[in-house]
PDB file of C-alpha atoms in Angstrom:
ATOM      1  CA  MET A   1       8.641  15.136 -10.952  1.00  0.00           C
ATOM      2  CA  ILE A   2       6.001  12.997  -9.514  1.00  0.00           C
ATOM      3  CA  THR A   3       2.896  11.766 -10.554  1.00  0.00           C
ATOM      4  CA  LEU A   4      -0.382  12.397  -9.028  1.00  0.00           C
ATOM      5  CA  SER A   5      -3.061  10.071  -9.658  1.00  0.00           C
ATOM      6  CA  VAL A   6      -6.706  12.032 -10.422  1.00  0.00           C
ATOM      7  CA  CYS A   7      -9.397   9.875  -9.354  1.00  0.00           C
ATOM      8  CA  ASN A   8     -13.142  11.256  -8.124  1.00  0.00           C
ATOM      9  CA  GLY A   9     -12.199  14.432  -6.916  1.00  0.00           C
ATOM     10  CA  GLU A  10      -9.269  12.746  -4.527  1.00  0.00           C
ATOM     11  CA  VAL A  11      -5.838  12.252  -5.423  1.00  0.00           C
ATOM     12  CA  PHE A  12      -3.503   8.991  -5.401  1.00  0.00           C
ATOM     13  CA  VAL A  13      -0.903   7.625  -5.065  1.00  0.00           C
ATOM     14  CA  TRP A  14       0.755   4.349  -6.889  1.00  0.00           C
ATOM     15  CA  ASN A  15       3.939   3.681  -7.291  1.00  0.00           C
ATOM     16  CA  ALA A  16       6.059   2.725  -4.365  1.00  0.00           C
ATOM     17  CA  SER A  17       9.358   4.303  -4.583  1.00  0.00           C
ATOM     18  CA  ASP A  18       6.968   8.373  -5.099  1.00  0.00           C
ATOM     19  CA  TRP A  19       5.231   7.164  -2.254  1.00  0.00           C
ATOM     20  CA  LEU A  20       8.859   6.636  -0.196  1.00  0.00           C
ATOM     21  CA  GLU A  21      10.138  10.205  -1.377  1.00  0.00           C
ATOM     22  CA  LEU A  22       7.110  11.848   0.411  1.00  0.00           C
ATOM     23  CA  ARG A  23       7.611  10.735   3.254  1.00  0.00           C
ATOM     24  CA  GLU A  24      11.692  10.573   3.475  1.00  0.00           C
ATOM     25  CA  ASN A  25      13.009  14.144   0.738  1.00  0.00           C
ATOM     26  CA  HIS A  26       9.438  16.121   1.524  1.00  0.00           C
ATOM     27  CA  ARG A  27       7.982  15.151   4.762  1.00  0.00           C
ATOM     28  CA  ILE A  28       4.458  14.781   3.273  1.00  0.00           C
ATOM     29  CA  VAL A  29       2.328  11.012   4.492  1.00  0.00           C
ATOM     30  CA  GLY A  30      -0.842  10.767   2.971  1.00  0.00           C
ATOM     31  CA  ASN A  31      -2.907   8.237   4.147  1.00  0.00           C
ATOM     32  CA  LEU A  32      -2.546   4.240   3.114  1.00  0.00           C
ATOM     33  CA  ILE A  33      -5.728   2.524   1.932  1.00  0.00           C
ATOM     34  CA  GLY A  34      -4.913  -0.479   0.411  1.00  0.00           C
ATOM     35  CA  CYS A  35      -3.875  -3.547   1.541  1.00  0.00           C
ATOM     36  CA  LEU A  36      -1.127  -6.844   0.901  1.00  0.00           C
ATOM     37  CA  PRO A  37      -1.647  -8.473  -2.276  1.00  0.00           C
ATOM     38  CA  SER A  38       0.437 -11.686   0.681  1.00  0.00           C
ATOM     39  CA  LEU A  39      -2.345 -10.886   3.657  1.00  0.00           C
ATOM     40  CA  PRO A  40      -5.167  -8.731   1.879  1.00  0.00           C
ATOM     41  CA  ARG A  41      -7.794 -10.560   5.538  1.00  0.00           C
ATOM     42  CA  GLN A  42      -5.767  -7.887   7.789  1.00  0.00           C
ATOM     43  CA  ASP A  43      -5.960  -4.152   8.206  1.00  0.00           C
ATOM     44  CA  SER A  44      -3.540  -3.388  10.880  1.00  0.00           C
ATOM     45  CA  PHE A  45      -1.165  -2.545   7.845  1.00  0.00           C
ATOM     46  CA  ARG A  46      -2.050  -0.397   4.543  1.00  0.00           C
ATOM     47  CA  GLY A  47      -0.511  -0.680   1.473  1.00  0.00           C
ATOM     48  CA  LEU A  48      -0.309   1.358  -1.492  1.00  0.00           C
ATOM     49  CA  PRO A  49      -2.309   2.858  -2.977  1.00  0.00           C
ATOM     50  CA  LEU A  50      -1.446   6.412  -0.800  1.00  0.00           C
ATOM     51  CA  VAL A  51      -4.298   8.666  -0.762  1.00  0.00           C
ATOM     52  CA  LEU A  52      -3.650  11.753  -0.041  1.00  0.00           C
ATOM     53  CA  LEU A  53      -4.834  15.581   1.355  1.00  0.00           C
ATOM     54  CA  PRO A  54      -6.303  17.911  -0.749  1.00  0.00           C
ATOM     55  CA  GLU A  55      -3.433  20.495   2.011  1.00  0.00           C
ATOM     56  CA  GLU A  56      -1.110  17.364   0.823  1.00  0.00           C
ATOM     57  CA  ALA A  57      -1.429  17.446  -2.929  1.00  0.00           C
ATOM     58  CA  THR A  58      -1.918  21.926  -3.771  1.00  0.00           C
ATOM     59  CA  LEU A  59       1.431  22.168  -1.682  1.00  0.00           C
ATOM     60  CA  LEU A  60       3.154  19.931  -3.903  1.00  0.00           C
ATOM     61  CA  ILE A  61       1.805  21.067  -6.582  1.00  0.00           C
ATOM     62  CA  GLU A  62       2.265  24.555  -5.783  1.00  0.00           C
ATOM     63  CA  LYS A  63       5.613  23.431  -4.849  1.00  0.00           C
ATOM     64  CA  ASN A  64       6.695  21.313  -8.119  1.00  0.00           C
ATOM     65  CA  ILE A  65       7.022  17.975  -6.654  1.00  0.00           C
ATOM     66  CA  ALA A  66       4.371  16.543  -8.099  1.00  0.00           C
ATOM     67  CA  LYS A  67       2.567  16.810 -10.995  1.00  0.00           C
ATOM     68  CA  LEU A  68      -1.595  15.843 -11.126  1.00  0.00           C
ATOM     69  CA  VAL A  69      -2.321  13.476 -14.139  1.00  0.00           C
ATOM     70  CA  SER A  70      -6.392  11.687 -14.934  1.00  0.00           C
ATOM     71  CA  TYR A  71      -6.334   8.692 -16.715  1.00  0.00           C
ATOM     72  CA  THR A  72      -9.796   8.727 -18.856  1.00  0.00           C
ATOM     73  CA  SER A  73      -9.492   4.925 -19.213  1.00  0.00           C
ATOM     74  CA  VAL A  74     -10.709   4.525 -15.405  1.00  0.00           C
ATOM     75  CA  SER A  75     -14.838   6.554 -15.384  1.00  0.00           C
ATOM     76  CA  GLU A  76     -13.740   4.070 -19.402  1.00  0.00           C
ATOM     77  CA  GLN A  77     -17.171   1.085 -19.426  1.00  0.00           C
ATOM     78  CA  ASN A  78     -16.602  -2.233 -21.241  1.00  0.00           C
ATOM     79  CA  ALA A  79     -12.693  -1.665 -21.105  1.00  0.00           C
ATOM     80  CA  ILE A  80     -12.248  -5.265 -23.426  1.00  0.00           C
ATOM     81  CA  LYS A  81      -8.573  -4.119 -24.572  1.00  0.00           C
ATOM     82  CA  ALA A  82      -7.468  -3.661 -21.348  1.00  0.00           C
ATOM     83  CA  LYS A  83      -9.305  -6.412 -20.041  1.00  0.00           C
ATOM     84  CA  GLU A  84      -7.620  -8.655 -23.423  1.00  0.00           C
ATOM     85  CA  ASN A  85      -4.172  -7.735 -21.968  1.00  0.00           C
ATOM     86  CA  PHE A  86      -4.211  -8.410 -18.860  1.00  0.00           C
ATOM     87  CA  ASN A  87      -5.264 -10.939 -19.128  1.00  0.00           C
ATOM     88  CA  ALA A  88      -3.204 -12.333 -21.845  1.00  0.00           C
ATOM     89  CA  TYR A  89      -0.379 -10.798 -19.475  1.00  0.00           C
ATOM     90  CA  LYS A  90      -1.081 -12.919 -16.869  1.00  0.00           C
ATOM     91  CA  GLU A  91      -1.375 -15.790 -18.258  1.00  0.00           C
ATOM     92  CA  LYS A  92       2.403 -15.693 -19.903  1.00  0.00           C
ATOM     93  CA  ILE A  93       2.744 -14.522 -15.670  1.00  0.00           C
ATOM     94  CA  LYS A  94       1.971 -18.282 -15.197  1.00  0.00           C
ATOM     95  CA  GLN A  95       3.269 -20.206 -17.652  1.00  0.00           C
ATOM     96  CA  GLU A  96       6.613 -18.075 -16.579  1.00  0.00           C
ATOM     97  CA  GLN A  97       6.028 -19.431 -13.118  1.00  0.00           C
ATOM     98  CA  ILE A  98       5.493 -23.053 -13.817  1.00  0.00           C
ATOM     99  CA  ALA A  99       8.205 -23.252 -16.426  1.00  0.00           C
ATOM    100  CA  TYR A 100      10.571 -22.409 -13.790  1.00  0.00           C
ATOM    101  CA  TYR A 101       9.139 -24.318 -11.385  1.00  0.00           C
ATOM    102  CA  GLU A 102       9.399 -27.841 -13.246  1.00  0.00           C
ATOM    103  CA  GLU A 103      12.753 -26.908 -14.291  1.00  0.00           C
ATOM    104  CA  GLU A 104      13.424 -26.658  -9.975  1.00  0.00           C
ATOM    105  CA  ARG A 105      11.364 -29.139  -9.754  1.00  0.00           C
ATOM    106  CA  LYS A 106      12.679 -31.861 -12.214  1.00  0.00           C
ATOM    107  CA  LYS A 107      16.883 -31.377 -11.065  1.00  0.00           C
ATOM    108  CA  GLN A 108      15.088 -32.058  -6.685  1.00  0.00           C
ATOM    109  CA  VAL A 109      13.112 -34.960  -8.134  1.00  0.00           C
ATOM    110  CA  GLU A 110      16.541 -36.751  -9.867  1.00  0.00           C
ATOM    111  CA  SER A 111      18.271 -35.911  -7.072  1.00  0.00           C
ATOM    112  CA  MET A 112      16.386 -37.830  -4.816  1.00  0.00           C
ATOM    113  CA  ILE A 113      14.940 -40.304  -7.118  1.00  0.00           C
ATOM    114  CA  ASP A 114      16.788 -43.216  -4.958  1.00  0.00           C
ATOM    115  CA  ARG A 115      15.287 -42.334  -2.076  1.00  0.00           C
ATOM    116  CA  ILE A 116      11.970 -41.925  -3.261  1.00  0.00           C
ATOM    117  CA  ILE A 117      12.267 -45.703  -5.165  1.00  0.00           C
ATOM    118  CA  GLU A 118      13.377 -46.734  -1.946  1.00  0.00           C
ATOM    119  CA  GLY A 119      10.495 -45.400  -0.532  1.00  0.00           C
ATOM    120  CA  LYS A 120       8.396 -47.388  -2.740  1.00  0.00           C
ATOM    121  CA  ARG A 121      10.355 -50.402  -2.763  1.00  0.00           C
ATOM    122  CA  ARG A 122       9.478 -50.661   1.684  1.00  0.00           C
ATOM    123  CA  LYS A 123       6.081 -50.191   0.685  1.00  0.00           C
ATOM    124  CA  PHE A 124       5.097 -52.343  -2.038  1.00  0.00           C
ATOM    125  CA  SER A 125       6.602 -54.676   0.258  1.00  0.00           C
ATOM    126  CA  SER A 126       4.734 -54.469   3.691  1.00  0.00           C
ATOM    127  CA  LEU A 127       1.594 -54.491   1.443  1.00  0.00           C
ATOM    128  CA  LYS A 128       2.513 -57.462  -1.393  1.00  0.00           C
ATOM    129  CA  GLY A 129       4.587 -59.583   1.435  1.00  0.00           C
ATOM    130  CA  LYS A 130       7.762 -61.557   1.068  1.00  0.00           C
ATOM    131  CA  LYS A 131       5.643 -64.196  -1.544  1.00  0.00           C
ATOM    132  CA  ASP A 132       5.333 -60.900  -4.255  1.00  0.00           C
ATOM    133  CA  GLN A 133       9.501 -59.892  -3.517  1.00  0.00           C
ATOM    134  CA  ASP A 134       9.792 -63.951  -4.171  1.00  0.00           C
ATOM    135  CA  ASN A 135       8.787 -64.124  -7.683  1.00  0.00           C
ATOM    136  CA  SER A 136       9.789 -61.171  -8.748  1.00  0.00           C
ATOM    137  CA  SER A 137      12.505 -60.804 -11.744  1.00  0.00           C
ATOM    138  CA  GLY A 138      14.832 -58.499  -9.961  1.00  0.00           C
ATOM    139  CA  ASN A 139      15.699 -56.474 -13.229  1.00  0.00           C
ATOM    140  CA  LYS A 140      15.232 -52.515 -12.823  1.00  0.00           C
ATOM    141  CA  THR A 141      11.172 -52.865 -12.406  1.00  0.00           C
ATOM    142  CA  GLU A 142      11.280 -55.767  -9.152  1.00  0.00           C
ATOM    143  CA  LEU A 143       8.204 -55.038  -6.833  1.00  0.00           C
ATOM    144  CA  GLY A 144       7.202 -53.679 -10.331  1.00  0.00           C
ATOM    145  CA  ILE A 145       8.608 -50.517  -9.683  1.00  0.00           C
ATOM    146  CA  ASP A 146       9.821 -49.184 -12.778  1.00  0.00           C
ATOM    147  CA  ARG A 147      12.609 -45.943 -12.191  1.00  0.00           C
ATOM    148  CA  GLU A 148      11.759 -44.199 -14.971  1.00  0.00           C
ATOM    149  CA  ALA A 149       7.888 -44.571 -14.754  1.00  0.00           C
ATOM    150  CA  ILE A 150       8.310 -42.900 -11.368  1.00  0.00           C
ATOM    151  CA  LEU A 151      10.105 -40.237 -12.865  1.00  0.00           C
ATOM    152  CA  LYS A 152       8.431 -39.038 -15.049  1.00  0.00           C
ATOM    153  CA  GLY A 153       4.979 -38.773 -12.297  1.00  0.00           C
ATOM    154  CA  GLU A 154       7.093 -37.406 -10.693  1.00  0.00           C
ATOM    155  CA  LEU A 155       7.590 -34.743 -12.974  1.00  0.00           C
ATOM    156  CA  GLU A 156       4.049 -34.760 -14.734  1.00  0.00           C
ATOM    157  CA  LYS A 157       2.426 -33.354 -11.196  1.00  0.00           C
ATOM    158  CA  ALA A 158       4.962 -29.794 -11.489  1.00  0.00           C
ATOM    159  CA  SER A 159       2.494 -29.329 -14.421  1.00  0.00           C
ATOM    160  CA  ASN A 160      -0.895 -29.582 -12.756  1.00  0.00           C
ATOM    161  CA  ILE A 161      -0.222 -26.317 -10.383  1.00  0.00           C
ATOM    162  CA  PRO A 162      -3.421 -24.446  -9.867  1.00  0.00           C
ATOM    163  CA  MET A 163      -4.213 -21.265 -11.083  1.00  0.00           C
ATOM    164  CA  THR A 164      -4.414 -19.794  -7.056  1.00  0.00           C
ATOM    165  CA  ASN A 165      -0.847 -21.136  -6.132  1.00  0.00           C
ATOM    166  CA  THR A 166       1.178 -18.253  -8.906  1.00  0.00           C
ATOM    167  CA  LEU A 167       2.657 -15.209  -7.480  1.00  0.00           C
ATOM    168  CA  VAL A 168       0.475 -12.042  -8.682  1.00  0.00           C
ATOM    169  CA  GLN A 169       2.055  -8.608 -10.181  1.00  0.00           C
ATOM    170  CA  THR A 170       1.392  -6.246  -8.122  1.00  0.00           C
ATOM    171  CA  PHE A 171       0.851  -3.025 -10.136  1.00  0.00           C
ATOM    172  CA  THR A 172       1.800  -0.028  -8.998  1.00  0.00           C
ATOM    173  CA  GLY A 173       0.524   2.427 -12.515  1.00  0.00           C
ATOM    174  CA  ASP A 174      -1.329   2.055 -15.497  1.00  0.00           C
ATOM    175  CA  VAL A 175       0.512  -0.183 -17.467  1.00  0.00           C
ATOM    176  CA  TRP A 176      -1.477  -0.376 -21.341  1.00  0.00           C
ATOM    177  CA  SER A 177      -3.172   2.862 -19.768  1.00  0.00           C
ATOM    178  CA  THR A 178      -0.178   5.925 -20.430  1.00  0.00           C
ATOM    179  CA  ASP A 179      -2.393   6.458 -24.182  1.00  0.00           C
ATOM    180  CA  SER A 180      -5.676   7.623 -22.258  1.00  0.00           C
ATOM    181  CA  VAL A 181      -3.181  10.246 -19.960  1.00  0.00           C
ATOM    182  CA  ASN A 182      -4.787  13.641 -19.061  1.00  0.00           C
ATOM    183  CA  ASP A 183      -2.571  16.345 -18.048  1.00  0.00           C
ATOM    184  CA  TYR A 184      -4.486  18.667 -17.720  1.00  0.00           C
ATOM    185  CA  VAL A 185      -6.386  18.446 -13.843  1.00  0.00           C
ATOM    186  CA  GLU A 186      -8.807  21.724 -12.488  1.00  0.00           C
ATOM    187  CA  TRP A 187      -7.375  22.001  -9.438  1.00  0.00           C
ATOM    188  CA  THR A 188      -9.612  24.281  -7.321  1.00  0.00           C
ATOM    189  CA  PHE A 189      -8.762  23.739  -3.945  1.00  0.00           C
ATOM    190  CA  PRO A 190      -8.769  25.756  -1.805  1.00  0.00           C
ATOM    191  CA  LYS A 191     -11.600  27.668  -3.018  1.00  0.00           C
ATOM    192  CA  ARG A 192     -14.046  27.323  -0.040  1.00  0.00           C
ATOM    193  CA  LYS A 193     -12.779  30.292   3.395  1.00  0.00           C
ATOM    194  CA  GLU A 194     -12.155  27.325   5.405  1.00  0.00           C
ATOM    195  CA  GLU A 195     -10.136  25.821   3.354  1.00  0.00           C
ATOM    196  CA  LYS A 196      -7.880  29.055   2.670  1.00  0.00           C
ATOM    197  CA  LEU A 197      -6.765  28.767   6.301  1.00  0.00           C
ATOM    198  CA  ARG A 198      -6.704  24.932   6.787  1.00  0.00           C
ATOM    199  CA  TYR A 199      -4.382  25.092   3.977  1.00  0.00           C
ATOM    200  CA  LEU A 200      -2.309  28.434   5.102  1.00  0.00           C
ATOM    201  CA  THR A 201      -2.081  27.004   8.223  1.00  0.00           C
ATOM    202  CA  PHE A 202      -1.274  23.439   6.436  1.00  0.00           C
ATOM    203  CA  LYS A 203       1.658  25.035   4.469  1.00  0.00           C
ATOM    204  CA  ASP A 204       3.470  27.124   7.688  1.00  0.00           C
ATOM    205  CA  LEU A 205       3.341  24.288   9.688  1.00  0.00           C
ATOM    206  CA  TRP A 206       5.032  22.220   7.186  1.00  0.00           C
ATOM    207  CA  GLU A 207       7.756  24.909   6.258  1.00  0.00           C
ATOM    208  CA  LYS A 208       8.653  24.988   9.479  1.00  0.00           C
ATOM    209  CA  GLY A 209       9.640  21.566   9.643  1.00  0.00           C
ATOM    210  CA  TYR A 210       6.860  19.099  10.754  1.00  0.00           C
ATOM    211  CA  TYR A 211       5.420  16.056  10.013  1.00  0.00           C
ATOM    212  CA  ILE A 212       1.337  16.847   9.196  1.00  0.00           C
ATOM    213  CA  THR A 213      -1.844  14.157   9.086  1.00  0.00           C
ATOM    214  CA  SER A 214      -5.042  14.679   9.678  1.00  0.00           C
ATOM    215  CA  GLY A 215      -6.182  15.559  13.328  1.00  0.00           C
ATOM    216  CA  GLN A 216      -9.578  14.372  12.135  1.00  0.00           C
ATOM    217  CA  LYS A 217     -10.380  11.115  15.317  1.00  0.00           C
ATOM    218  CA  PHE A 218      -8.517  13.193  17.590  1.00  0.00           C
ATOM    219  CA  GLY A 219     -11.043  16.141  16.391  1.00  0.00           C
ATOM    220  CA  GLY A 220      -8.828  18.717  15.680  1.00  0.00           C
ATOM    221  CA  ASP A 221      -8.453  19.556  11.771  1.00  0.00           C
ATOM    222  CA  PHE A 222      -4.240  18.073  11.788  1.00  0.00           C
ATOM    223  CA  LEU A 223      -1.890  16.125  14.528  1.00  0.00           C
ATOM    224  CA  VAL A 224       1.489  17.784  13.667  1.00  0.00           C
ATOM    225  CA  TYR A 225       4.336  15.399  14.721  1.00  0.00           C
ATOM    226  CA  PRO A 226       8.193  16.982  15.872  1.00  0.00           C
ATOM    227  CA  GLY A 227       9.284  14.018  13.558  1.00  0.00           C
ATOM    228  CA  ASP A 228       7.771  11.382  11.191  1.00  0.00           C
ATOM    229  CA  PRO A 229       4.693   9.941  12.502  1.00  0.00           C
ATOM    230  CA  VAL A 230       6.261   6.513  12.071  1.00  0.00           C
ATOM    231  CA  LYS A 231       8.402   7.378  15.952  1.00  0.00           C
ATOM    232  CA  PHE A 232       7.567  10.110  17.409  1.00  0.00           C
ATOM    233  CA  HIS A 233       4.096  10.869  18.891  1.00  0.00           C
ATOM    234  CA  ALA A 234       2.161  14.211  17.422  1.00  0.00           C
ATOM    235  CA  GLN A 235       3.310  16.882  20.143  1.00  0.00           C
ATOM    236  CA  PHE A 236      -0.228  19.125  18.720  1.00  0.00           C
ATOM    237  CA  ILE A 237      -3.631  18.758  17.750  1.00  0.00           C
ATOM    238  CA  VAL A 238      -4.755  22.051  15.439  1.00  0.00           C
ATOM    239  CA  VAL A 239      -8.068  23.658  14.704  1.00  0.00           C
ATOM    240  CA  CYS A 240      -8.617  25.965  12.016  1.00  0.00           C
ATOM    241  CA  LEU A 241     -11.078  28.699  13.309  1.00  0.00           C
ATOM    242  CA  ASP A 242     -11.810  32.277  11.320  1.00  0.00           C
ATOM    243  CA  MET A 243     -10.077  34.773  13.856  1.00  0.00           C
ATOM    244  CA  GLN A 244     -13.586  35.702  14.708  1.00  0.00           C
ATOM    245  CA  THR A 245     -15.569  33.111  15.718  1.00  0.00           C
ATOM    246  CA  LYS A 246     -15.973  32.718  19.373  1.00  0.00           C
ATOM    247  CA  LEU A 247     -16.063  30.784  21.809  1.00  0.00           C
ATOM    248  CA  THR A 248     -17.842  29.551  24.573  1.00  0.00           C
ATOM    249  CA  ALA A 249     -16.572  29.094  27.897  1.00  0.00           C
ATOM    250  CA  SER A 250     -18.223  24.608  27.150  1.00  0.00           C
ATOM    251  CA  ASP A 251     -15.846  24.750  23.717  1.00  0.00           C
ATOM    252  CA  ILE A 252     -13.154  26.385  25.475  1.00  0.00           C
ATOM    253  CA  ILE A 253     -13.540  23.061  28.468  1.00  0.00           C
ATOM    254  CA  THR A 254     -14.224  20.652  25.861  1.00  0.00           C
ATOM    255  CA  TYR A 255     -10.550  21.636  23.947  1.00  0.00           C
ATOM    256  CA  GLY A 256      -9.073  21.800  27.017  1.00  0.00           C
ATOM    257  CA  ARG A 257     -10.152  18.252  28.223  1.00  0.00           C
ATOM    258  CA  LEU A 258      -8.840  17.299  24.552  1.00  0.00           C
ATOM    259  CA  GLY A 259      -5.813  18.014  25.047  1.00  0.00           C
ATOM    260  CA  SER A 260      -5.021  16.640  28.304  1.00  0.00           C
ATOM    261  CA  SER A 261      -6.780  13.241  27.622  1.00  0.00           C
ATOM    262  CA  THR A 262      -4.761  13.001  24.786  1.00  0.00           C
ATOM    263  CA  ARG A 263      -1.882  14.240  25.970  1.00  0.00           C
ATOM    264  CA  LYS A 264      -1.365  17.602  23.482  1.00  0.00           C
ATOM    265  CA  THR A 265      -1.056  20.778  22.832  1.00  0.00           C
ATOM    266  CA  VAL A 266      -4.152  22.307  21.308  1.00  0.00           C
ATOM    267  CA  ALA A 267      -3.109  25.162  18.713  1.00  0.00           C
ATOM    268  CA  ILE A 268      -6.535  27.144  17.132  1.00  0.00           C
ATOM    269  CA  ALA A 269      -4.958  28.510  13.923  1.00  0.00           C
ATOM    270  CA  SER A 270      -6.680  31.185  12.652  1.00  0.00           C
ATOM    271  CA  LEU A 271      -5.779  34.023   9.665  1.00  0.00           C
ATOM    272  CA  GLU A 272      -4.682  37.533   9.566  1.00  0.00           C
ATOM    273  CA  ARG A 273      -5.198  39.964   7.777  1.00  0.00           C
ATOM    274  CA  ASN A 274      -1.944  40.246   6.300  1.00  0.00           C
ATOM    275  CA  SER A 275      -2.851  36.418   5.353  1.00  0.00           C
ATOM    276  CA  SER A 276      -0.044  34.662   7.852  1.00  0.00           C
ATOM    277  CA  ILE A 277      -1.032  32.610  10.713  1.00  0.00           C
ATOM    278  CA  THR A 278      -0.994  32.630  14.375  1.00  0.00           C
ATOM    279  CA  TYR A 279      -1.423  30.151  17.113  1.00  0.00           C
ATOM    280  CA  GLN A 280      -3.312  29.457  20.667  1.00  0.00           C
ATOM    281  CA  SER A 281      -2.647  27.201  22.595  1.00  0.00           C
ATOM    282  CA  LEU A 282      -5.385  26.131  25.650  1.00  0.00           C
ATOM    283  CA  SER A 283      -3.713  24.245  28.196  1.00  0.00           C
ATOM    284  CA  TRP A 284      -5.579  22.673  31.862  1.00  0.00           C
ATOM    285  CA  ALA A 285      -3.726  25.656  34.773  1.00  0.00           C
ATOM    286  CA  GLU A 286      -2.698  24.010  37.732  1.00  0.00           C
ATOM    287  CA  MET A 287      -4.326  25.356  40.704  1.00  0.00           C
ATOM    288  CA  ASN A 288      -3.489  25.787  44.564  1.00  0.00           C
TER     289      ASN A 288
END
């Protein structure tokens, strides 16, 4: 069962495999809000965590696909032990990377030491001239160049790695606070009448096989896709309205223009007395 993390009333997915399973097997898209570890200063491509719509979270719970948990340590102040564990782990990762780098660097230097010495000899000759070459002893310290000293010096450079150059582990879950997991999270959505309408609409569309995302950026409640949003454009903009809501001429024109400008069909979803969802679509009629 997939674990969903609740924090401040929002539901998050931190595990990459859970994100993939939700999208591929359950048609749950959510919204990635994190940055990519390798490209933290851009916002064109997002990474984990994934934040879910309340409708998505409720559906997963109802279908017994996922469960909600919360971490009490997140709200605790001065979590000294967690900080100590993290710093110790970070130092361990650093030392492991330095040891690996030193070993690889040693292999590289040993394979190139003759070329390095030759390069230093040429540089020494150009600076000191022919006179210094004639006065050289002719042994391994010829021209002031010591093979072992150069090898040692090159290897010592491997230990001078700044902390900013080491790789950082990207965590996909709480590593040390497993003892503070709360499996009894109260989830009250949907509570209000309009929330019930939104959820039942979302559930009905999901059970029909669609992919659904938030439609806020288009002025609706949901965007409905025939397949994964990565591969398809949305076909419908769904607006959830109570059956008793009176639409003015201005409202109808607004929805008609919205569908026309976005090249999508605007569908108004309402709840019948038998708790079923009915849809009415709006589109411009061609005039001869």
